[in-house]
């Protein structure tokens, strides 16, 4: 009985969960909404923001290094036999209880200008982290755009697959009737059945592809797996004119608007400041020191503890100068590393410029190609559609074999897929070209 109760409870919960999940209304998400949600919630962006916060903390710490430090100290000790009284500095041969209390402070007046250069370097790194955060946001934006268009492509692919399956199912019914009437052979009938099974397989794959892209988009948006979403379809007008600018003009604009270049420039400046910091190790360090102190000793039996603390109170102030002579070539090595870091930063900027040009040129050439492909694919699709309609009429009249009808249908299906691919690739590359010029992505 207990086992039956557990099983019944399990199935009840499963059904209840399924009903609740199915009852959740679908939310229609536009591209703009997806991008906004991803920028606010994506984990990769949050990591970049946290890294920026760390850099900001380092900058504040560097500015605080100009301030003096302050430490408090206290100690108590017991000695027996011949010793020097730590308070009076007298040589005594007795048991001594002593207590010392003090405050110490120091401030660096000059350290080869390293403190100022460190502050400037951390400020540059903070500015760089802001551009790096923007770069990460841009990357997520483009990932959302690509995934969004893939979902739309897959949705239209499902519609094509469903229409094809419906057509082949009707053709199977027609072929069965003609087989029963003895007007076609069994091989013609099985050909129709095979095509219907193939189209059903294609439909299953299309739906699976759609779900996979939907999962990827949910992850970019950091949505719960049980969250149901629906993607807003595009307007009927999908003709996008090519950009008037050529790829060089777009590339020059991209250099001015994309954050990667600013981040690279700041990295070079920060590396040069690293060189100034390293060279500061060759210069002397001048510090101002001060202290307040007092103490108690058991040797002085004529004064109480509080009276001794008041009597022994002292103040000190002084200057400390440290001149580097030889530090085992540590400063020399630091200067060499700083030189290498500058060269690496400059090479990194060159690579960034090359990558931006490659992205712009690739998007531009692909935009031209897909626009031409879109026109050709549209013409081909219309011709294939007319051909397939004629083939179906001939098939209904018994003037066309099943194999020829299948060939005509596959030709039409391929032309539809080619048109869809050219359509969404053209949209993608046109949006990329807009984005590289600093324009907002909109569909």
Tab-separated table of C-alpha atoms in Angstrom:
chain	number	residue	atom	x	y	z
A	1	UNK	CA	0.000	0.000	0.000
A	2	UNK	CA	2.807	2.409	0.873
A	3	UNK	CA	4.500	1.745	-2.479
A	4	UNK	CA	1.255	2.383	-4.350
A	5	UNK	CA	0.749	5.627	-2.422
A	6	UNK	CA	4.282	6.824	-3.254
A	7	UNK	CA	3.826	6.018	-6.956
A	8	UNK	CA	0.448	7.766	-7.056
A	9	UNK	CA	1.901	10.830	-5.334
A	10	UNK	CA	4.799	10.909	-7.790
A	11	UNK	CA	2.529	10.854	-10.830
A	12	UNK	CA	0.272	13.472	-9.279
A	13	UNK	CA	3.210	15.826	-8.786
A	14	UNK	CA	4.454	15.186	-12.325
A	15	UNK	CA	1.045	15.985	-13.803
A	16	UNK	CA	0.636	19.039	-11.571
A	17	UNK	CA	4.066	20.375	-12.564
A	18	UNK	CA	3.293	19.803	-16.236
A	19	UNK	CA	-0.017	21.628	-15.904
A	20	UNK	CA	1.595	24.553	-14.121
A	21	UNK	CA	4.340	24.749	-16.728
A	22	UNK	CA	1.833	24.624	-19.575
A	23	UNK	CA	-0.300	27.275	-17.894
A	24	UNK	CA	2.568	29.785	-17.856
A	25	UNK	CA	1.812	32.278	-20.647
A	26	UNK	CA	4.387	32.774	-23.373
A	27	UNK	CA	6.105	36.142	-23.340
A	28	UNK	CA	6.952	37.643	-26.697
A	29	UNK	CA	10.494	39.000	-26.716
A	30	UNK	CA	11.701	41.553	-29.232
A	31	UNK	CA	15.362	41.827	-30.122
A	32	UNK	CA	15.659	45.100	-28.204
A	33	UNK	CA	14.169	43.480	-25.105
A	34	UNK	CA	16.514	40.502	-25.381
A	35	UNK	CA	19.576	42.735	-25.674
A	36	UNK	CA	18.520	44.940	-22.746
A	37	UNK	CA	17.816	41.912	-20.553
A	38	UNK	CA	21.108	40.253	-21.463
A	39	UNK	CA	23.152	43.376	-20.706
A	40	UNK	CA	21.510	43.624	-17.287
A	41	UNK	CA	21.674	39.941	-16.322
A	42	UNK	CA	24.355	38.128	-18.318
A	43	UNK	CA	27.001	36.537	-16.083
A	44	UNK	CA	29.905	37.375	-18.399
A	45	UNK	CA	28.970	41.060	-18.213
A	46	UNK	CA	28.646	40.847	-14.432
A	47	UNK	CA	32.157	39.379	-14.252
A	48	UNK	CA	33.486	42.287	-16.322
A	49	UNK	CA	31.701	44.714	-13.997
A	50	UNK	CA	33.255	43.043	-10.949
A	51	UNK	CA	36.687	43.270	-12.559
A	52	UNK	CA	36.069	46.976	-13.081
A	53	UNK	CA	35.162	47.299	-9.386
A	54	UNK	CA	38.429	45.602	-8.431
A	55	UNK	CA	40.352	48.062	-10.611
A	56	UNK	CA	38.490	50.944	-8.989
A	57	UNK	CA	39.453	49.613	-5.554
A	58	UNK	CA	43.108	49.427	-6.635
A	59	UNK	CA	42.909	53.042	-7.801
A	60	UNK	CA	41.526	54.197	-4.445
A	61	UNK	CA	44.220	52.214	-2.618
A	62	UNK	CA	46.928	53.844	-4.747
A	63	UNK	CA	45.637	57.330	-3.868
A	64	UNK	CA	45.597	56.386	-0.190
A	65	UNK	CA	49.312	55.553	-0.335
A	66	UNK	CA	49.988	59.318	-0.141
A	67	UNK	CA	48.560	59.365	3.377
A	68	UNK	CA	50.650	58.773	6.506
A	69	UNK	CA	50.316	55.506	8.358
A	70	UNK	CA	49.587	55.223	12.073
A	71	UNK	CA	50.278	52.248	14.306
A	72	UNK	CA	49.859	51.690	18.017
A	73	UNK	CA	52.117	49.426	20.046
A	74	UNK	CA	52.145	48.081	23.554
A	75	UNK	CA	54.355	45.585	25.390
A	76	UNK	CA	55.056	44.340	28.883
A	77	UNK	CA	58.052	42.311	30.053
A	78	UNK	CA	59.709	40.767	33.082
A	79	UNK	CA	63.459	40.330	33.549
A	80	UNK	CA	65.607	38.977	36.390
A	81	UNK	CA	69.304	39.475	37.061
A	82	UNK	CA	71.717	41.884	35.386
A	83	UNK	CA	69.868	43.860	32.717
A	84	UNK	CA	69.214	47.355	31.427
A	85	UNK	CA	66.009	48.995	32.510
A	86	UNK	CA	64.046	49.550	29.213
A	87	UNK	CA	62.550	52.749	30.589
A	88	UNK	CA	65.444	54.452	32.435
A	89	UNK	CA	68.259	52.703	30.522
A	90	UNK	CA	70.059	52.198	33.863
A	91	UNK	CA	72.075	49.033	34.519
A	92	UNK	CA	70.392	47.149	37.361
A	93	UNK	CA	70.605	43.771	39.016
A	94	UNK	CA	67.047	43.092	40.108
A	95	UNK	CA	63.686	41.863	39.001
A	96	UNK	CA	62.104	44.344	36.573
A	97	UNK	CA	58.515	44.654	35.440
A	98	UNK	CA	58.195	47.113	32.575
A	99	UNK	CA	55.485	48.376	30.227
A	100	UNK	CA	55.868	50.354	26.973
A	101	UNK	CA	53.073	52.158	25.082
A	102	UNK	CA	53.574	54.073	21.857
A	103	UNK	CA	52.133	55.564	18.647
A	104	UNK	CA	54.192	55.588	15.437
A	105	UNK	CA	53.567	57.329	12.145
A	106	UNK	CA	55.464	57.858	8.924
A	107	UNK	CA	54.791	59.408	5.534
A	108	UNK	CA	56.774	59.077	2.328
A	109	UNK	CA	57.850	62.490	1.062
A	110	UNK	CA	59.607	61.265	-2.058
A	111	UNK	CA	60.032	57.821	-3.587
A	112	UNK	CA	61.265	58.400	-7.102
A	113	UNK	CA	57.784	59.730	-7.969
A	114	UNK	CA	56.595	56.121	-7.856
A	115	UNK	CA	53.486	56.894	-5.815
A	116	UNK	CA	52.231	59.536	-8.260
A	117	UNK	CA	52.995	57.315	-11.238
A	118	UNK	CA	51.265	54.369	-9.578
A	119	UNK	CA	48.152	56.480	-9.034
A	120	UNK	CA	48.179	57.602	-12.663
A	121	UNK	CA	48.688	54.025	-13.874
A	122	UNK	CA	45.789	52.726	-11.773
A	123	UNK	CA	43.604	55.528	-13.071
A	124	UNK	CA	44.470	54.499	-16.643
A	125	UNK	CA	43.695	50.862	-15.818
A	126	UNK	CA	40.351	51.925	-14.363
A	127	UNK	CA	39.477	53.765	-17.578
A	128	UNK	CA	40.601	50.716	-19.554
A	129	UNK	CA	38.341	48.441	-17.502
A	130	UNK	CA	35.377	50.639	-18.426
A	131	UNK	CA	36.094	50.102	-22.126
A	132	UNK	CA	36.675	46.392	-21.547
A	133	UNK	CA	33.259	46.196	-19.903
A	134	UNK	CA	31.762	47.930	-22.950
A	135	UNK	CA	33.530	45.458	-25.214
A	136	UNK	CA	32.049	42.535	-23.300
A	137	UNK	CA	28.591	44.109	-23.567
A	138	UNK	CA	29.095	44.505	-27.313
A	139	UNK	CA	30.089	40.857	-27.660
A	140	UNK	CA	27.008	39.711	-25.765
A	141	UNK	CA	24.838	42.034	-27.870
A	142	UNK	CA	26.155	40.495	-31.079
A	143	UNK	CA	25.714	36.990	-29.666
A	144	UNK	CA	22.083	37.783	-28.859
A	145	UNK	CA	21.577	39.193	-32.364
A	146	UNK	CA	23.046	36.107	-34.019
A	147	UNK	CA	21.068	33.728	-31.810
A	148	UNK	CA	17.862	35.696	-32.303
A	149	UNK	CA	18.186	35.491	-36.096
A	150	UNK	CA	19.010	31.784	-35.885
A	151	UNK	CA	15.757	31.227	-33.980
A	152	UNK	CA	13.758	33.151	-36.590
A	153	UNK	CA	15.476	31.161	-39.327
A	154	UNK	CA	14.635	27.912	-37.555
A	155	UNK	CA	10.992	28.979	-37.053
A	156	UNK	CA	10.532	29.598	-40.750
A	157	UNK	CA	12.301	26.314	-41.432
A	158	UNK	CA	9.667	24.557	-39.306
A	159	UNK	CA	6.866	26.150	-41.342
A	160	UNK	CA	8.476	24.964	-44.587
A	161	UNK	CA	8.941	21.469	-43.176
A	162	UNK	CA	5.336	21.322	-41.949
A	163	UNK	CA	3.987	22.428	-45.327
A	164	UNK	CA	6.123	19.868	-47.108
A	165	UNK	CA	4.951	17.111	-44.772
A	166	UNK	CA	1.303	18.040	-45.330
A	167	UNK	CA	1.820	17.997	-49.082
A	168	UNK	CA	3.558	14.614	-49.059
A	169	UNK	CA	0.875	13.138	-46.787
A	170	UNK	CA	-1.769	14.178	-49.318
A	171	UNK	CA	0.404	12.719	-52.070
A	172	UNK	CA	0.579	9.442	-50.148
A	173	UNK	CA	-3.225	9.383	-49.982
A	174	UNK	CA	-3.443	10.090	-53.715
A	175	UNK	CA	-0.827	7.438	-54.453
A	176	UNK	CA	-2.750	4.869	-52.370
A	177	UNK	CA	-5.939	5.573	-54.289
A	178	UNK	CA	-4.140	5.286	-57.595
A	179	UNK	CA	-2.435	2.097	-56.458
A	180	UNK	CA	-5.803	0.607	-55.553
A	181	UNK	CA	-7.102	1.680	-58.930
A	182	UNK	CA	-4.106	0.041	-60.589
A	183	UNK	CA	-2.854	3.203	-62.297
A	184	UNK	CA	0.567	3.217	-60.568
A	185	UNK	CA	2.978	0.560	-59.427
A	186	UNK	CA	3.823	-0.371	-55.846
A	187	UNK	CA	7.247	1.254	-56.192
A	188	UNK	CA	5.582	4.598	-56.964
A	189	UNK	CA	3.478	4.265	-53.823
A	190	UNK	CA	6.459	3.363	-51.639
A	191	UNK	CA	8.352	6.320	-53.153
A	192	UNK	CA	5.618	8.614	-51.861
A	193	UNK	CA	5.699	6.932	-48.453
A	194	UNK	CA	9.484	7.300	-48.303
A	195	UNK	CA	9.286	11.003	-49.124
A	196	UNK	CA	6.655	11.533	-46.421
A	197	UNK	CA	8.851	9.775	-43.869
A	198	UNK	CA	11.838	11.865	-44.959
A	199	UNK	CA	9.857	15.090	-44.593
A	200	UNK	CA	8.683	14.015	-41.141
A	201	UNK	CA	12.313	13.402	-40.165
A	202	UNK	CA	13.241	16.851	-41.512
A	203	UNK	CA	10.425	18.433	-39.476
A	204	UNK	CA	11.620	16.743	-36.294
A	205	UNK	CA	15.154	18.010	-36.924
A	206	UNK	CA	13.864	21.530	-37.629
A	207	UNK	CA	11.958	21.595	-34.332
A	208	UNK	CA	14.975	20.263	-32.472
A	209	UNK	CA	17.204	22.925	-34.036
A	210	UNK	CA	14.721	25.602	-32.974
A	211	UNK	CA	14.741	24.340	-29.383
A	212	UNK	CA	18.541	24.253	-29.293
A	213	UNK	CA	18.782	27.875	-30.409
A	214	UNK	CA	16.095	28.797	-27.893
A	215	UNK	CA	18.117	27.170	-25.098
A	216	UNK	CA	21.197	29.144	-26.152
A	217	UNK	CA	19.224	32.392	-26.082
A	218	UNK	CA	17.839	31.608	-22.615
A	219	UNK	CA	21.373	31.084	-21.377
A	220	UNK	CA	22.496	34.398	-22.838
A	221	UNK	CA	19.548	36.055	-21.097
A	222	UNK	CA	20.193	34.054	-17.887
A	223	UNK	CA	16.587	32.853	-17.852
A	224	UNK	CA	15.338	29.898	-15.858
A	225	UNK	CA	15.110	26.715	-17.996
A	226	UNK	CA	11.369	26.474	-17.259
A	227	UNK	CA	10.788	30.012	-18.531
A	228	UNK	CA	8.673	29.985	-21.697
A	229	UNK	CA	9.484	32.644	-24.272
A	230	UNK	CA	8.405	33.416	-27.795
A	231	UNK	CA	10.473	35.460	-30.257
A	232	UNK	CA	8.867	38.350	-32.073
A	233	UNK	CA	8.765	37.822	-35.827
A	234	UNK	CA	10.223	40.294	-38.292
A	235	UNK	CA	8.144	42.680	-40.311
A	236	UNK	CA	7.259	41.564	-43.808
A	237	UNK	CA	9.640	44.126	-45.280
A	238	UNK	CA	13.045	42.439	-45.149
A	239	UNK	CA	14.778	44.344	-47.949
A	240	UNK	CA	17.801	46.104	-46.478
A	241	UNK	CA	19.729	48.414	-48.816
A	242	UNK	CA	23.491	48.106	-48.707
A	243	UNK	CA	25.464	50.707	-46.796
A	244	UNK	CA	26.514	53.700	-48.890
A	245	UNK	CA	29.989	53.725	-47.316
A	246	UNK	CA	32.720	51.379	-48.449
A	247	UNK	CA	34.544	49.018	-46.116
A	248	UNK	CA	37.479	51.417	-45.505
A	249	UNK	CA	35.145	54.233	-44.440
A	250	UNK	CA	33.264	51.849	-42.132
A	251	UNK	CA	36.570	50.563	-40.731
A	252	UNK	CA	37.712	54.114	-39.905
A	253	UNK	CA	34.421	54.748	-38.145
A	254	UNK	CA	34.773	51.497	-36.232
A	255	UNK	CA	38.209	52.549	-34.964
A	256	UNK	CA	36.613	55.639	-33.430
A	257	UNK	CA	33.543	54.030	-31.867
A	258	UNK	CA	34.519	50.507	-30.804
A	259	UNK	CA	35.882	50.295	-27.236
A	260	UNK	CA	38.662	47.858	-28.157
A	261	UNK	CA	40.874	50.625	-29.579
A	262	UNK	CA	40.445	52.896	-26.569
A	263	UNK	CA	41.249	49.953	-24.302
A	264	UNK	CA	44.410	49.248	-26.315
A	265	UNK	CA	45.540	52.883	-26.179
A	266	UNK	CA	45.054	52.984	-22.421
A	267	UNK	CA	46.975	49.736	-22.067
A	268	UNK	CA	49.951	51.346	-23.847
A	269	UNK	CA	49.766	54.427	-21.618
A	270	UNK	CA	49.528	52.285	-18.490
A	271	UNK	CA	52.552	50.262	-19.625
A	272	UNK	CA	54.552	53.463	-20.122
A	273	UNK	CA	53.637	54.512	-16.596
A	274	UNK	CA	54.881	51.120	-15.505
A	275	UNK	CA	58.231	52.096	-16.992
A	276	UNK	CA	58.265	55.333	-14.947
A	277	UNK	CA	57.440	53.351	-11.809
A	278	UNK	CA	60.258	50.904	-12.484
A	279	UNK	CA	62.807	53.687	-13.099
A	280	UNK	CA	61.790	55.295	-9.823
A	281	UNK	CA	63.552	52.419	-8.094
A	282	UNK	CA	66.889	54.026	-9.000
A	283	UNK	CA	66.058	57.168	-6.960
A	284	UNK	CA	66.289	57.656	-3.155
A	285	UNK	CA	63.362	57.524	-0.755
A	286	UNK	CA	62.755	60.270	1.806
A	287	UNK	CA	60.321	59.670	4.681
A	288	UNK	CA	59.106	61.709	7.626
A	289	UNK	CA	58.755	59.705	10.849
A	290	UNK	CA	57.224	60.568	14.200
A	291	UNK	CA	56.313	58.780	17.404
A	292	UNK	CA	54.735	59.231	20.815
A	293	UNK	CA	55.672	56.949	23.690
A	294	UNK	CA	55.676	56.338	27.406
A	295	UNK	CA	56.405	53.526	29.828
A	296	UNK	CA	56.502	52.119	33.354
A	297	UNK	CA	59.223	50.293	35.278
A	298	UNK	CA	59.053	48.565	38.651
A	299	UNK	CA	62.580	49.818	39.530
A	300	UNK	CA	61.201	53.316	40.136
A	301	UNK	CA	59.266	52.621	43.314
A	302	UNK	CA	58.801	56.278	44.232
A	303	UNK	CA	56.237	56.913	41.426
A	304	UNK	CA	52.923	55.252	40.736
A	305	UNK	CA	52.037	53.645	37.422
A	306	UNK	CA	50.003	56.614	36.164
A	307	UNK	CA	52.629	59.114	37.346
A	308	UNK	CA	55.351	57.217	35.479
A	309	UNK	CA	53.279	57.170	32.270
A	310	UNK	CA	52.941	60.936	32.548
A	311	UNK	CA	56.588	61.484	33.526
A	312	UNK	CA	58.040	59.212	30.804
A	313	UNK	CA	55.898	60.620	27.983
A	314	UNK	CA	58.121	61.502	24.978
A	315	UNK	CA	57.782	62.715	21.393
A	316	UNK	CA	60.063	62.147	18.433
A	317	UNK	CA	60.169	63.414	14.851
A	318	UNK	CA	62.740	62.722	12.196
A	319	UNK	CA	63.653	62.254	8.549
A	320	UNK	CA	64.716	58.981	6.999
A	321	UNK	CA	66.657	58.827	3.727
A	322	UNK	CA	67.257	55.608	1.835
A	323	UNK	CA	69.615	55.673	-1.169
A	324	UNK	CA	69.634	52.573	-3.388
A	325	UNK	CA	73.137	51.426	-4.235
A	326	UNK	CA	72.731	47.790	-5.248
A	327	UNK	CA	69.556	45.712	-4.944
A	328	UNK	CA	70.684	42.616	-6.830
A	329	UNK	CA	69.590	44.079	-10.216
A	330	UNK	CA	65.928	44.037	-9.201
A	331	UNK	CA	65.301	47.560	-10.516
A	332	UNK	CA	67.133	46.793	-13.767
A	333	UNK	CA	64.971	43.714	-14.299
A	334	UNK	CA	61.836	45.736	-13.552
A	335	UNK	CA	62.811	48.309	-16.206
A	336	UNK	CA	63.453	45.559	-18.767
A	337	UNK	CA	60.072	43.964	-18.037
A	338	UNK	CA	58.380	47.359	-18.368
A	339	UNK	CA	60.009	47.812	-21.786
A	340	UNK	CA	58.713	44.419	-22.888
A	341	UNK	CA	55.222	45.228	-21.599
A	342	UNK	CA	55.149	48.415	-23.692
A	343	UNK	CA	56.090	46.460	-26.815
A	344	UNK	CA	53.453	43.820	-26.031
A	345	UNK	CA	50.788	46.509	-25.583
A	346	UNK	CA	51.686	48.070	-28.929
A	347	UNK	CA	51.565	44.674	-30.655
A	348	UNK	CA	48.231	43.981	-28.986
A	349	UNK	CA	46.849	47.238	-30.393
A	350	UNK	CA	48.040	46.290	-33.879
A	351	UNK	CA	46.327	42.905	-33.571
A	352	UNK	CA	43.155	44.613	-32.367
A	353	UNK	CA	43.169	46.909	-35.392
A	354	UNK	CA	43.678	43.907	-37.684
A	355	UNK	CA	40.831	42.021	-36.037
A	356	UNK	CA	38.484	44.997	-36.381
A	357	UNK	CA	39.367	45.388	-40.057
A	358	UNK	CA	38.837	41.674	-40.619
A	359	UNK	CA	35.412	41.833	-38.980
A	360	UNK	CA	34.376	44.919	-40.949
A	361	UNK	CA	35.711	43.668	-44.288
A	362	UNK	CA	34.167	40.225	-43.801
A	363	UNK	CA	30.786	41.680	-42.864
A	364	UNK	CA	30.923	44.111	-45.800
A	365	UNK	CA	31.824	41.487	-48.389
A	366	UNK	CA	29.280	39.043	-46.985
A	367	UNK	CA	26.611	41.751	-47.003
A	368	UNK	CA	27.238	42.349	-50.709
A	369	UNK	CA	27.306	38.625	-51.468
A	370	UNK	CA	24.170	37.768	-49.481
A	371	UNK	CA	22.265	40.666	-51.010
A	372	UNK	CA	23.005	39.331	-54.477
A	373	UNK	CA	22.271	35.789	-53.298
A	374	UNK	CA	18.982	36.979	-51.838
A	375	UNK	CA	17.822	38.330	-55.200
A	376	UNK	CA	18.909	35.171	-57.020
A	377	UNK	CA	17.417	32.875	-54.359
A	378	UNK	CA	14.091	34.709	-54.473
A	379	UNK	CA	13.897	34.341	-58.252
A	380	UNK	CA	14.887	30.683	-58.025
A	381	UNK	CA	12.318	30.022	-55.309
A	382	UNK	CA	9.467	31.542	-57.335
A	383	UNK	CA	10.451	29.511	-60.387
A	384	UNK	CA	10.735	26.315	-58.336
A	385	UNK	CA	7.355	27.000	-56.756
A	386	UNK	CA	5.678	27.339	-60.148
A	387	UNK	CA	7.426	24.210	-61.347
A	388	UNK	CA	6.266	22.269	-58.287
A	389	UNK	CA	2.656	23.443	-58.725
A	390	UNK	CA	2.701	22.254	-62.330
A	391	UNK	CA	4.262	18.962	-61.266
A	392	UNK	CA	1.488	18.388	-58.708
A	393	UNK	CA	-1.187	19.008	-61.335
A	394	UNK	CA	0.495	16.578	-63.705
A	395	UNK	CA	0.770	14.047	-60.888
A	396	UNK	CA	-2.934	14.404	-60.090
A	397	UNK	CA	-3.739	13.789	-63.758
A	398	UNK	CA	-1.477	10.758	-63.837
A	399	UNK	CA	0.988	12.343	-66.254
A	400	UNK	CA	3.939	12.403	-63.826
A	401	UNK	CA	5.648	9.720	-61.794
A	402	UNK	CA	6.041	9.889	-58.043
A	403	UNK	CA	9.829	10.039	-58.378
A	404	UNK	CA	9.619	13.110	-60.638
A	405	UNK	CA	7.193	14.756	-58.240
A	406	UNK	CA	9.594	14.119	-55.336
A	407	UNK	CA	12.443	15.670	-57.320
A	408	UNK	CA	10.353	18.753	-58.045
A	409	UNK	CA	9.335	19.079	-54.405
A	410	UNK	CA	12.925	18.723	-53.169
A	411	UNK	CA	14.044	21.360	-55.653
A	412	UNK	CA	11.407	23.728	-54.312
A	413	UNK	CA	12.340	22.944	-50.703
A	414	UNK	CA	16.027	23.578	-51.375
A	415	UNK	CA	15.229	26.893	-53.029
A	416	UNK	CA	13.187	27.900	-49.966
A	417	UNK	CA	16.056	26.982	-47.642
A	418	UNK	CA	18.523	28.906	-49.812
A	419	UNK	CA	16.284	31.948	-49.704
A	420	UNK	CA	15.930	31.747	-45.924
A	421	UNK	CA	19.664	31.418	-45.427
A	422	UNK	CA	20.440	34.374	-47.714
A	423	UNK	CA	17.699	36.416	-46.057
A	424	UNK	CA	18.883	36.030	-42.489
A	425	UNK	CA	22.577	36.213	-43.312
A	426	UNK	CA	21.935	39.467	-45.139
A	427	UNK	CA	20.073	40.820	-42.103
A	428	UNK	CA	22.919	39.741	-39.828
A	429	UNK	CA	25.697	41.360	-41.862
A	430	UNK	CA	23.716	44.547	-42.429
A	431	UNK	CA	23.171	44.855	-38.676
A	432	UNK	CA	26.853	44.200	-38.031
A	433	UNK	CA	27.832	47.007	-40.400
A	434	UNK	CA	25.457	49.346	-38.581
A	435	UNK	CA	26.878	48.281	-35.245
A	436	UNK	CA	30.490	48.800	-36.328
A	437	UNK	CA	29.601	52.397	-37.152
A	438	UNK	CA	28.243	53.013	-33.670
A	439	UNK	CA	24.542	52.658	-34.554
A	440	UNK	CA	22.040	50.795	-32.406
A	441	UNK	CA	20.876	47.368	-33.536
A	442	UNK	CA	17.171	47.356	-34.414
A	443	UNK	CA	14.973	45.018	-36.422
